[in-house]
Coordinates of C-alpha atoms and ligand atoms in Angstrom, one line a residue:
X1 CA -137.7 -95.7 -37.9
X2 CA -138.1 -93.2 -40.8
X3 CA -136.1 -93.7 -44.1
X4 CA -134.4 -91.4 -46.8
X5 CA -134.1 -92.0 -50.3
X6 CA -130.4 -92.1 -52.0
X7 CA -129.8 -90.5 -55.4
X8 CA -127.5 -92.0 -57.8
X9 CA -125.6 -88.3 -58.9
X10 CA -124.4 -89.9 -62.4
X11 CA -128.1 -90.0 -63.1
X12 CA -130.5 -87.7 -60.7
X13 CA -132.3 -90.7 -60.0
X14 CA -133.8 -92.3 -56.8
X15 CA -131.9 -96.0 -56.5
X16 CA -132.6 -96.9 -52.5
X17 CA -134.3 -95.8 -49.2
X18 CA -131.7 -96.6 -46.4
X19 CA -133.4 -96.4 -42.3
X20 CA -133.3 -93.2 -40.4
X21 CA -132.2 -94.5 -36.6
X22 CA -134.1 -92.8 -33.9
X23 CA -132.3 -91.8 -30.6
X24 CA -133.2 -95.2 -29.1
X25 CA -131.8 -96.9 -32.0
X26 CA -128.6 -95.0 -31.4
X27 CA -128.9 -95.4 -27.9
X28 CA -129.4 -99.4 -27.6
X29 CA -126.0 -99.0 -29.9
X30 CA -124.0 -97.6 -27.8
X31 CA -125.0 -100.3 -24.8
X32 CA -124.4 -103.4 -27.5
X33 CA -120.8 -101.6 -27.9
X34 CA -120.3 -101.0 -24.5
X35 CA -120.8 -104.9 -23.8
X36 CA -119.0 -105.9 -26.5
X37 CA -115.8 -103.8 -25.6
X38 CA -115.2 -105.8 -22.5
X39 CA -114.8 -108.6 -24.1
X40 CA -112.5 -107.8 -26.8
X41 CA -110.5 -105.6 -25.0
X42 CA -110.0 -108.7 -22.8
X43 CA -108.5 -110.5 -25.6
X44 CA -105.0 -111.9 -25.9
X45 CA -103.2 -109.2 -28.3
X46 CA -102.6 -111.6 -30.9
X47 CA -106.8 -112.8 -31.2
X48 CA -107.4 -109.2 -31.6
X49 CA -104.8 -109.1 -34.7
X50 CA -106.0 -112.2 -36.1
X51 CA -109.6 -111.0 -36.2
X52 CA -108.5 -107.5 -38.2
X53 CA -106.7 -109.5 -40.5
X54 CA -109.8 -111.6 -40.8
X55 CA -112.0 -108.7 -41.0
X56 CA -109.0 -107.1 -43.8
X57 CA -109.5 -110.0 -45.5
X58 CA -113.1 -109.8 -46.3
X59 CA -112.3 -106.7 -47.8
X60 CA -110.2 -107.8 -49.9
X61 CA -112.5 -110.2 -50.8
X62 CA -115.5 -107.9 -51.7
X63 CA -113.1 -104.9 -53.4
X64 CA -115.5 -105.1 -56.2
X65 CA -118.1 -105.3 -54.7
X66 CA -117.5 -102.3 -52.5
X67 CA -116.3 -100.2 -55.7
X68 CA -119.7 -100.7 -57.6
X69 CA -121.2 -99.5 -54.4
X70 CA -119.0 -96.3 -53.9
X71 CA -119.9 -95.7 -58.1
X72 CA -123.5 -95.9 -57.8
X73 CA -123.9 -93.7 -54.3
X74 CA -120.8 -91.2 -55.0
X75 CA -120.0 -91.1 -58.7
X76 CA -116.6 -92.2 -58.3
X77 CA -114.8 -93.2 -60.8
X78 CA -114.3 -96.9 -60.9
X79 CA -110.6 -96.9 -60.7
X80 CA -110.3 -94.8 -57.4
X81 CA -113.4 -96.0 -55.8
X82 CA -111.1 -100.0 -55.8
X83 CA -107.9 -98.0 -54.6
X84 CA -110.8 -96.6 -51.8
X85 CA -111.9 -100.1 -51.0
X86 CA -107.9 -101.9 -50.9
X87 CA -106.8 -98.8 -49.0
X88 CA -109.8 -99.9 -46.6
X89 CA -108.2 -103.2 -46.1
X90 CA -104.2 -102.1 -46.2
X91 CA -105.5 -99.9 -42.9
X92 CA -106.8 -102.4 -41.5
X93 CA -103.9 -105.1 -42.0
X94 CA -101.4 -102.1 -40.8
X95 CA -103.5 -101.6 -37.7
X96 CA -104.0 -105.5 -36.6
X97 CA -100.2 -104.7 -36.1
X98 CA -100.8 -102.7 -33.3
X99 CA -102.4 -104.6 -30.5
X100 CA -99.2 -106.8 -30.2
X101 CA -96.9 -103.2 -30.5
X102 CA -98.9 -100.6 -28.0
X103 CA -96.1 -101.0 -25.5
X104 CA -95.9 -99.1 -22.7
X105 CA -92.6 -97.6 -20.4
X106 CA -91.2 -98.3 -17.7
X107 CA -89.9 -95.7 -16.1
X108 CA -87.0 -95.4 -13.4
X109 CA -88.8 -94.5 -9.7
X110 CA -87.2 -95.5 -6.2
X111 CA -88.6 -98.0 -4.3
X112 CA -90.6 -100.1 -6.9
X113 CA -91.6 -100.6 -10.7
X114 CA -93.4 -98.1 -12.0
X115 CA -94.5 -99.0 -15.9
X116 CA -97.4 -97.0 -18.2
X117 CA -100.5 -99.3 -20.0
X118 CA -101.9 -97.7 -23.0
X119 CA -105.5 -98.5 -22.1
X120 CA -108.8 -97.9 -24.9
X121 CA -111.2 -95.2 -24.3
X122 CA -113.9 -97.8 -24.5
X123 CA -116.8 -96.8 -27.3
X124 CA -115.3 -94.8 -29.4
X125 CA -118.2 -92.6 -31.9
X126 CA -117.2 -91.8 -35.5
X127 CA -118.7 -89.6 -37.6
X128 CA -117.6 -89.8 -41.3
X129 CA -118.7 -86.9 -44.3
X130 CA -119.8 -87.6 -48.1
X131 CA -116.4 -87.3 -50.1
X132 CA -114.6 -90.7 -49.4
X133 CA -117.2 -92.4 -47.0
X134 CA -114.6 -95.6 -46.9
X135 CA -111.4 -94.7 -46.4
X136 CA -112.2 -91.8 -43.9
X137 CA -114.2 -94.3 -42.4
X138 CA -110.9 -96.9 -41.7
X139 CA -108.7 -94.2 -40.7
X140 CA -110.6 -94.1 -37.4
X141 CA -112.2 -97.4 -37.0
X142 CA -109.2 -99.6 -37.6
X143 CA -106.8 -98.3 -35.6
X144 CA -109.3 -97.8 -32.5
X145 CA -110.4 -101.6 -32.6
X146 CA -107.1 -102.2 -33.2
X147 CA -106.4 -100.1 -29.8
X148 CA -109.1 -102.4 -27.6
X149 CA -112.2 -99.9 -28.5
X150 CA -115.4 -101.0 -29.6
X151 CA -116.5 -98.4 -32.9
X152 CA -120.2 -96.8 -33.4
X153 CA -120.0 -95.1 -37.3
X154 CA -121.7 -92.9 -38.4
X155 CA -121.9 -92.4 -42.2
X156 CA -122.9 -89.0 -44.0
X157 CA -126.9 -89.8 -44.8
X158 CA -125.9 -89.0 -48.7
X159 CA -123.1 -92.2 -48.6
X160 CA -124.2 -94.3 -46.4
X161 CA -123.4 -98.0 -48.4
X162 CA -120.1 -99.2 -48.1
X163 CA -119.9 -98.1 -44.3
X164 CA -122.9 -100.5 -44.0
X165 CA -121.5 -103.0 -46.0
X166 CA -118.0 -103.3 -44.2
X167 CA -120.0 -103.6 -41.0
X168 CA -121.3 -106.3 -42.3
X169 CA -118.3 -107.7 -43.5
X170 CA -116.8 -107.3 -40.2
X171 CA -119.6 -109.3 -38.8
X172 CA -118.7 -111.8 -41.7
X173 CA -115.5 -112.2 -40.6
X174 CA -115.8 -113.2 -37.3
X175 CA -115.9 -109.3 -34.9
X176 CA -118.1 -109.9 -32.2
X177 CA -121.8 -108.5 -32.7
X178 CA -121.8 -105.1 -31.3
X179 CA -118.0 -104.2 -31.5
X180 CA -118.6 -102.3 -34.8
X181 CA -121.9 -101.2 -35.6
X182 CA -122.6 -98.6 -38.7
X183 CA -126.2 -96.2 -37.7
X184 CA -127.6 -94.7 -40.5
X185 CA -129.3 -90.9 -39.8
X186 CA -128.7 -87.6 -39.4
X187 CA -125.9 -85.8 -38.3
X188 CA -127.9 -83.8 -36.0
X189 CA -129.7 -87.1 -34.1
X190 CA -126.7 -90.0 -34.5
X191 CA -123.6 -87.6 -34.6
X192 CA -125.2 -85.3 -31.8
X193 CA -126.2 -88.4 -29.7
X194 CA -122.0 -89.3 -29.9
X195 CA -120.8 -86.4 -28.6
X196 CA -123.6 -86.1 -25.6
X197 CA -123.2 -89.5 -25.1
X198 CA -121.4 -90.0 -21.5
X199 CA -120.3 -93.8 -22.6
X200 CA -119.1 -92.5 -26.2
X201 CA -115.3 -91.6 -25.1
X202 CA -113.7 -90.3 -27.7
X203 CA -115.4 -89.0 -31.0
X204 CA -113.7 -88.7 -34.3
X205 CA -115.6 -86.1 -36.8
X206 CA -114.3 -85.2 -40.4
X207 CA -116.6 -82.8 -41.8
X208 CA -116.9 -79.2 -42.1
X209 CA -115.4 -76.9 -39.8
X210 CA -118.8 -75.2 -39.1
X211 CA -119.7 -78.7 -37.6
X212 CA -116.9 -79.8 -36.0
X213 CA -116.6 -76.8 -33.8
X214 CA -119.6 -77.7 -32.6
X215 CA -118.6 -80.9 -32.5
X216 CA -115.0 -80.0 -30.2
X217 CA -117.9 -77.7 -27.8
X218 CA -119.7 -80.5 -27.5
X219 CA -117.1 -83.1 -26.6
X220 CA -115.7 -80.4 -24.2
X221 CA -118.5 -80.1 -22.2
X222 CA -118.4 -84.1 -21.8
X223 CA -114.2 -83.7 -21.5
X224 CA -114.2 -86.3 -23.9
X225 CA -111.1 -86.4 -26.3
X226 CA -111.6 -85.5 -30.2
X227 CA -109.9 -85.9 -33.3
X228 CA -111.0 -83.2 -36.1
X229 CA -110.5 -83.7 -40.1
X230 CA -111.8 -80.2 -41.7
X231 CA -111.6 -78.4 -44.7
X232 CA -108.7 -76.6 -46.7
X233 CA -107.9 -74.3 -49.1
X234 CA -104.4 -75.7 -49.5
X235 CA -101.6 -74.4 -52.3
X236 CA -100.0 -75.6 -55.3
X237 CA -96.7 -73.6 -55.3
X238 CA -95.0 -73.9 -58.4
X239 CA -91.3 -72.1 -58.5
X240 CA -89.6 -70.6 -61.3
X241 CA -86.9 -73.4 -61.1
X242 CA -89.1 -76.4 -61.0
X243 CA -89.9 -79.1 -63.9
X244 CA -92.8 -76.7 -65.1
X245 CA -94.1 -79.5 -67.7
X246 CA -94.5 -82.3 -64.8
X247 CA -95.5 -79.3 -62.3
X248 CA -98.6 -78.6 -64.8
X249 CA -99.2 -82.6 -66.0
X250 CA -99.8 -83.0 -62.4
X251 CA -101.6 -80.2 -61.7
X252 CA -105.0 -81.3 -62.5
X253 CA -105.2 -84.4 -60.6
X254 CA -104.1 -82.3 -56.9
X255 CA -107.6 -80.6 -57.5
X256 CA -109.5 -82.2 -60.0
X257 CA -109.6 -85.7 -58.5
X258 CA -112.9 -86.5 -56.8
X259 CA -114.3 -84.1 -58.8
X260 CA -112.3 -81.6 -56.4
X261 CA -114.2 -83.1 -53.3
X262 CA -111.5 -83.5 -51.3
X263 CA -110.0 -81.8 -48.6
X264 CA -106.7 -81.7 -49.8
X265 CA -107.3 -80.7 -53.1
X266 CA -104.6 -77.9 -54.3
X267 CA -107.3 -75.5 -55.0
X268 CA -105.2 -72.3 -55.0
X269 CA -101.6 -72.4 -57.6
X270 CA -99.5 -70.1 -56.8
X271 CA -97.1 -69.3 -59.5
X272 CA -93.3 -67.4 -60.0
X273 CA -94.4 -64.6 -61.7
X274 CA -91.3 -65.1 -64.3
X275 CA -93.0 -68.9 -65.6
X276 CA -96.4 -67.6 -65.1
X277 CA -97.8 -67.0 -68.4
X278 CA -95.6 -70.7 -69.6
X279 CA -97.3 -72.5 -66.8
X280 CA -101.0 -71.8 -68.0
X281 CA -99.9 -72.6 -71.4
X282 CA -98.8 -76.0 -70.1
X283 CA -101.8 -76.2 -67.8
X284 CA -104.6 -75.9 -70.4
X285 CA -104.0 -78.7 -72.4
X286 CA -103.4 -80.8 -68.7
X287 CA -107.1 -79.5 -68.1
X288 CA -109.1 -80.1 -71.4
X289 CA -107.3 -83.4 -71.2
X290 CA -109.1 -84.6 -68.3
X291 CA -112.1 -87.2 -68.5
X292 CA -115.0 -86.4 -67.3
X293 CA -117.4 -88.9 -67.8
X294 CA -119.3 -92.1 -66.7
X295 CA -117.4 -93.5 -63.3
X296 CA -118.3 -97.1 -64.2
X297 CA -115.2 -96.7 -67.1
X298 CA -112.1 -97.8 -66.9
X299 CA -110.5 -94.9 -68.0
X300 CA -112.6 -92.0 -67.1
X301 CA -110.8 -89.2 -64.0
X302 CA -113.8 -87.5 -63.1
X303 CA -117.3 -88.2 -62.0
X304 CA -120.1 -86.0 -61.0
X305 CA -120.6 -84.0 -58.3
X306 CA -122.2 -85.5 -55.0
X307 CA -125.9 -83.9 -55.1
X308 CA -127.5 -80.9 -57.1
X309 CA -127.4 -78.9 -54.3
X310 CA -123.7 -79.0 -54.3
X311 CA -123.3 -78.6 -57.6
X312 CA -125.5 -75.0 -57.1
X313 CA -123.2 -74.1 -54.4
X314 CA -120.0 -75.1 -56.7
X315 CA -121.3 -73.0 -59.6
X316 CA -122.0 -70.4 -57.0
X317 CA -118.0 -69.5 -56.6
X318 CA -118.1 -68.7 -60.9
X319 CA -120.2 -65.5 -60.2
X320 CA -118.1 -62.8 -61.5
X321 CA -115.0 -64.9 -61.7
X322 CA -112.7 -64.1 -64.0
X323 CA -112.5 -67.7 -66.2
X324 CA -109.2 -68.8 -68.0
X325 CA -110.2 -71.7 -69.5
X326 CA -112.6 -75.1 -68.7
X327 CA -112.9 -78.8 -69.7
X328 CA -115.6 -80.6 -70.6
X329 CA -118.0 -82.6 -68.7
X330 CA -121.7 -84.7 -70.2
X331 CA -124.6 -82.5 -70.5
X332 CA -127.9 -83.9 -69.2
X333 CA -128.7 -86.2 -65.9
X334 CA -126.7 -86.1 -63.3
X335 CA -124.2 -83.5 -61.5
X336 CA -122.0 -82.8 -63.7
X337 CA -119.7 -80.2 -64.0
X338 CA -116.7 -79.1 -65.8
X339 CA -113.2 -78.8 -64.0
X340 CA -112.6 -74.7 -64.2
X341 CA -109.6 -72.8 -64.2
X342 CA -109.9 -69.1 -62.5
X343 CA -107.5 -66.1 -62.4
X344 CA -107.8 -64.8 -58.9
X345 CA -106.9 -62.1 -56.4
X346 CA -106.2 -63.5 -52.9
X347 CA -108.5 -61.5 -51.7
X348 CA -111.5 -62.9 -54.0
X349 CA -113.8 -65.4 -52.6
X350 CA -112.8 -67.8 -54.7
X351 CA -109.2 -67.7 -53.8
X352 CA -110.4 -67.7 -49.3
X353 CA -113.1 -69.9 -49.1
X354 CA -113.0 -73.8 -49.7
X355 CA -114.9 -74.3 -53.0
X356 CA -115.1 -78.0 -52.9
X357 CA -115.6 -78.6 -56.2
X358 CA -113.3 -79.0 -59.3
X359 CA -112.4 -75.1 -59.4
X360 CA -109.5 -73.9 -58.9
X361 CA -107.9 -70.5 -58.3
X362 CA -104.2 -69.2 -60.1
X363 CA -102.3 -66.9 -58.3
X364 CA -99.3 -64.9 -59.5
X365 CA -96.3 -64.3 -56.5
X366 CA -93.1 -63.0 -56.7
X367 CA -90.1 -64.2 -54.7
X368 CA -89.8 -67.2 -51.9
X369 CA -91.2 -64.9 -49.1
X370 CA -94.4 -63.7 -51.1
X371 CA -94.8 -67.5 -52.0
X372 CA -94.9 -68.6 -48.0
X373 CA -96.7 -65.3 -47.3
X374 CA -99.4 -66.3 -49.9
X375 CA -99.7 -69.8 -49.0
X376 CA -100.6 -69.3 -45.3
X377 CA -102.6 -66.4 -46.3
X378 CA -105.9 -68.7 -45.2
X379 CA -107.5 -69.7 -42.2
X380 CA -106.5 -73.4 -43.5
X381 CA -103.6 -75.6 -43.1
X382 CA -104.3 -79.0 -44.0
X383 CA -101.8 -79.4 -47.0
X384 CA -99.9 -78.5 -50.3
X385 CA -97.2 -79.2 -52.9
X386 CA -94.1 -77.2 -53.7
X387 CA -92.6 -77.5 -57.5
X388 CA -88.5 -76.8 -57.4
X389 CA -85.5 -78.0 -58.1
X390 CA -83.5 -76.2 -55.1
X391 CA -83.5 -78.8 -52.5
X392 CA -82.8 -75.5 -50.1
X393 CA -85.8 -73.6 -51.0
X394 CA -87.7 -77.2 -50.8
X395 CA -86.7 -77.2 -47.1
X396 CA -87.4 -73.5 -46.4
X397 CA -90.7 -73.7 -47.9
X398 CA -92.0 -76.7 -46.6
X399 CA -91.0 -75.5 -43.2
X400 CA -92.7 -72.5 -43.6
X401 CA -95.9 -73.3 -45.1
X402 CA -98.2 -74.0 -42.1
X403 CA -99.8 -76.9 -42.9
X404 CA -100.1 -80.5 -41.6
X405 CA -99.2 -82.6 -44.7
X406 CA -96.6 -81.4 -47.8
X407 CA -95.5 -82.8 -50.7
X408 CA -92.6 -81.5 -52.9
X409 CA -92.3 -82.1 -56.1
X410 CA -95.4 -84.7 -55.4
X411 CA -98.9 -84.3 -54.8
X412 CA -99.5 -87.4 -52.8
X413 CA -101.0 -86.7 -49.2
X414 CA -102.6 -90.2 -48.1
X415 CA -100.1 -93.3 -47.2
X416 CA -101.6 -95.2 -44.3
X417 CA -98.3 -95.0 -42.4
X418 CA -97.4 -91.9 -42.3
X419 CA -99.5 -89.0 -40.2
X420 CA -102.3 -87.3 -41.6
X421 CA -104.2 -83.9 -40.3
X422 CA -104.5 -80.3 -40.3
X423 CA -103.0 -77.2 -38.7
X424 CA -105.6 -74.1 -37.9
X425 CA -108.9 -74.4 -38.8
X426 CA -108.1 -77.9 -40.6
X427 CA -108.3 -79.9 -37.7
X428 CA -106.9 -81.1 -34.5
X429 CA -105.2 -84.5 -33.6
X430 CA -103.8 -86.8 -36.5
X431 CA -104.9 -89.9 -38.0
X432 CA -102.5 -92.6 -39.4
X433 CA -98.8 -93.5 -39.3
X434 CA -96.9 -95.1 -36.9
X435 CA -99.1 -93.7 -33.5
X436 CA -102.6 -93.8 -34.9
X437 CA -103.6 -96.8 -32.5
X438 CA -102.4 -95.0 -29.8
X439 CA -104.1 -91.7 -30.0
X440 CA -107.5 -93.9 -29.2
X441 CA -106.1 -95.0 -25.8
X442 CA -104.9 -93.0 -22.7
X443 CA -101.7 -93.2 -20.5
X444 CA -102.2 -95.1 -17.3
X445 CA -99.4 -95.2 -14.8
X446 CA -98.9 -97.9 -12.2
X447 CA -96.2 -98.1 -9.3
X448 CA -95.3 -101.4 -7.4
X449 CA -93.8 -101.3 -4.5
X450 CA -90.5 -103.1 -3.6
X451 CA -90.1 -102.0 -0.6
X452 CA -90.1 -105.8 1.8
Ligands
LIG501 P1 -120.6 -81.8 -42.7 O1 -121.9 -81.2 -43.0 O2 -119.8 -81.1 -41.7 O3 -120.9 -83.3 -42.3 C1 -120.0 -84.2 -42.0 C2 -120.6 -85.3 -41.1 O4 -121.1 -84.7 -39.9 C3 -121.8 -86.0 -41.8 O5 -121.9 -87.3 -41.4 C4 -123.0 -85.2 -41.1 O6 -124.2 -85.9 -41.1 C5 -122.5 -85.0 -39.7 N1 -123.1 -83.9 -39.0 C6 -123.8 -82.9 -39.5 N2 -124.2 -82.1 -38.5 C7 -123.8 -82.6 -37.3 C8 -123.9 -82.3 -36.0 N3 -124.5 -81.2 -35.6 N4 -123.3 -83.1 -35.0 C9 -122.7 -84.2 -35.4 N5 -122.5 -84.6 -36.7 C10 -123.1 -83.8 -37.7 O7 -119.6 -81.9 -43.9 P2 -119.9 -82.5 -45.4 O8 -120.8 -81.6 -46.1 O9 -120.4 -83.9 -45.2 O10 -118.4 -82.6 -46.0 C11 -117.9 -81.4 -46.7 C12 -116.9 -80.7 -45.7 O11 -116.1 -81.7 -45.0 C13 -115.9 -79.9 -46.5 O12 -115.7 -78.7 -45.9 C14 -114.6 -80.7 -46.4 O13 -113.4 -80.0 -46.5 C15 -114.7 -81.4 -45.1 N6 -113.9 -82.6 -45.2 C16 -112.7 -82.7 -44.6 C17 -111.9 -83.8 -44.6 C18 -110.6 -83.9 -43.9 S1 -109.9 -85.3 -43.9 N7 -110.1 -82.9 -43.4 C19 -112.4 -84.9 -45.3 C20 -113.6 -84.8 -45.9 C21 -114.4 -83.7 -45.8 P3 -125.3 -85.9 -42.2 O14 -124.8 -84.9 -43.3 O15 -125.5 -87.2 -42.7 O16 -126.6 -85.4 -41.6

């Protein structure tokens, strides 16, 4: 077993080796899961609740200890990275609701009972990216333990800690051994070895959409089921008629946050002509007024980037772009760099491509049409605000923006019961909400006969 080193991206320095797993490794994984499925899946509905909430619980316990963690390996800012951690255990406590809830139908047939069991896939492979290694993480192992599945997670090699430190928590709290097990490597050895896997069922990948087409070929040639979290390019649309000085206070935070490493980041705002020169006033003092600074504060927004070759490919999308204004960010160690404001064309690179970084492109439009015309101008759809205060417009917009998850007059995107996922090239399937445990079993239909 070979290792690799982690880099701390506050500071540029080498803090841990974590174990490379070779295909053996992955592949004794997968047997231990496949053992250890039978037997929870066996389990009364309500033992299977009691252990999530068990397993929730030691989550709660260890918030703090999970945050440090998710500082020191990502550079998030201390105040998200224990939202990360609590969200971790609110999935889980909303998912040990579903064992006792996965009812089936019955459905009217003559001559017998005929009634539907929602039965688990069985293994169930996850393969998780760099941006928020916990909560991405939960979205899919909670609710497929929760569904009778045993989990095999793979972490991104850069993030690997708290995914290995909440399979040892589960562990802690009482999960049988090999029902969740967390194998540190590369994507191209564990995450390949879940897809070509015949006893991994299902795979869940969020990740780039280079990868998880590969990932969907993959699973297709082993018909096995996927569920696909990719990237976005996903608009702020701000209308003459909205509140334009909460429109811009917010503004920041829908792109900025996670230091713009986030799929849902708003990295393109459209603008109303008309309020288009007001809304950059109001926008520039929004931007020079976020913190960019040591995670391990209280009050700092903004970390560093995740590695210094993302930060080159981030600084890559300023070439030739056409800069309004910047914040500030520390100079020295570390990936640091400052959240940017661009004026943009939609047919520049940096107003198409997913920067994933805290850039972000403004765009001029001109009436309601060019607005919906604009936003779905990408091959993304994953999500997106609208500003106004015409509760009409609110509803024509948001149905016409082609995008999984919208917020008007909001920015939020993430509750852990209501859906979550992407149309075109953003993904396939959702995750959370009411159904999530359900989408890791399949339909099985059984008749009785009456008939004496
Ligand atoms: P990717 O390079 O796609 O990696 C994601 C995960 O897939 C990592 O764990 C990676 O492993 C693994 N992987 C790489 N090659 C693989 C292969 N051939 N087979 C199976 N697994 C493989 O993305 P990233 O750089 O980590 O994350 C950035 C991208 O993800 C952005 O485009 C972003 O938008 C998208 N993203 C989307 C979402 C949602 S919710 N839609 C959330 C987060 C990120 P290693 O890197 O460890 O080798």
């Amino acid at each position: 077993m070979t290792s690799f080193t982690l880099i701390d991206p506050t500071t540029g320095q080498a803090f841990r080796d974590v174990p490379r797993a070779t295909l053996d490794d992955v592949d004794a994984a997968i047997a231990r899961a496949v053992d250890a499925q039978r037997g929870w899946a066996a389990l009364a509905p309500v033992a299977r609740a009691d252990a999530l909430r068990a397993f929730a619980r030691a989550v709660e316990d260890h918030v703090d200890e999970l945050a440090a963690l998710e500082v020191q390996n990502s550079g998030h800012p201390i105040g998200s990275a224990r939202w990360e951690a609590s969200h971790v255990a609110q999935v889980l406590n909303f998912s040990a609701g579903a064992p006792e809830r996965l009812s089936g139908q019955q459905i009217p047939v003559a001559g017998g009972l005929d009634v539907t069991f929602h039965e688990p896939y069985g293994v169930v492979g996850i393969i998780v990216p760099w941006n928020f290694p916990m909560t991405i993480a939960s979205w899919g192992f909670a609710p497929a333990l929760a569904a009778g599945n045993a989990v095999v997670l793979k972490p991104a090699e850069l993030t690997p800690l708290t995914a290995v430190r909440l399979g040892e928590l589960a562990l802690e709290a009482g999960l049988p051994a090999g029902l969740f097990q967390v194998i540190t490597g590369s994507g191209s050895l564990v995450g390949q070895r879940f897809v070509t896997h015949p006893d991994v069922r299902k795979v869940v990948f969020t990740g780039s959409t280079e990868v998880g087409v590969e990932v969907a070929a993959g699973c297709a040639r082993g018909l096995k089921p996927v569920t696909l979290e990719l990237g976005g390019k996903s608009a702020n649309i701000v209308f003459a008629d909205a509140d334009l000085e909460k429109a811009a206070a917010a503004a920041p935070g829908a792109v900025f946050d996670n230091a713009g490493q986030d799929c849902c980041a708003r990295s393109r705002i459209l603008v109303q002509r008309s309020v288009y020169d007001r809304f950059l006033e109001l926008l520039e003092p929004a931007v020079t007024a976020w913190r960019v600074g040591d995670p391990s504060r209280d009050d700092t927004d903004m970390g560093p980037l995740i590695s210094s070759a993302h930060r080159d490919t981030v600084a890559s999308f300023l070439d030739g772009a056409d800069i309004a204004f910047r914040g500030s960010a520390p100079d020295g160690d570390g990936w640091w760099f400052a959240p940017t404001v661009v004026l943009a064309q939609p047919e520049d690179r940096i107003a198409r491509e997913e920067v994933f970084g805290p850039v972000v492109a403004v765009m001029p439009f001109d009436d309601e049409a060019d607005a919906i015309r604009l936003a779905n101008d990408t091959i993304y759809g994953l999500a997106g605000s609208l500003w106004t205060e015409n509760l009409g417009r609110a509803v024509r917009v948001a149905r016409g923006v082609k995008s999984g998850v919208l917020s008007v007059n909001s920015h939020a995107s993430v509750r852990y019961w209501t859906p979550f996922g992407g149309m075109k090239a953003s993904g396939l399937g959702r995750e959370l909400g009411p159904d999530a445990a359900e989408h890791f079993t399949e339909t099985k239909n059984v008749f009785f006969a009456t008939d004496a």
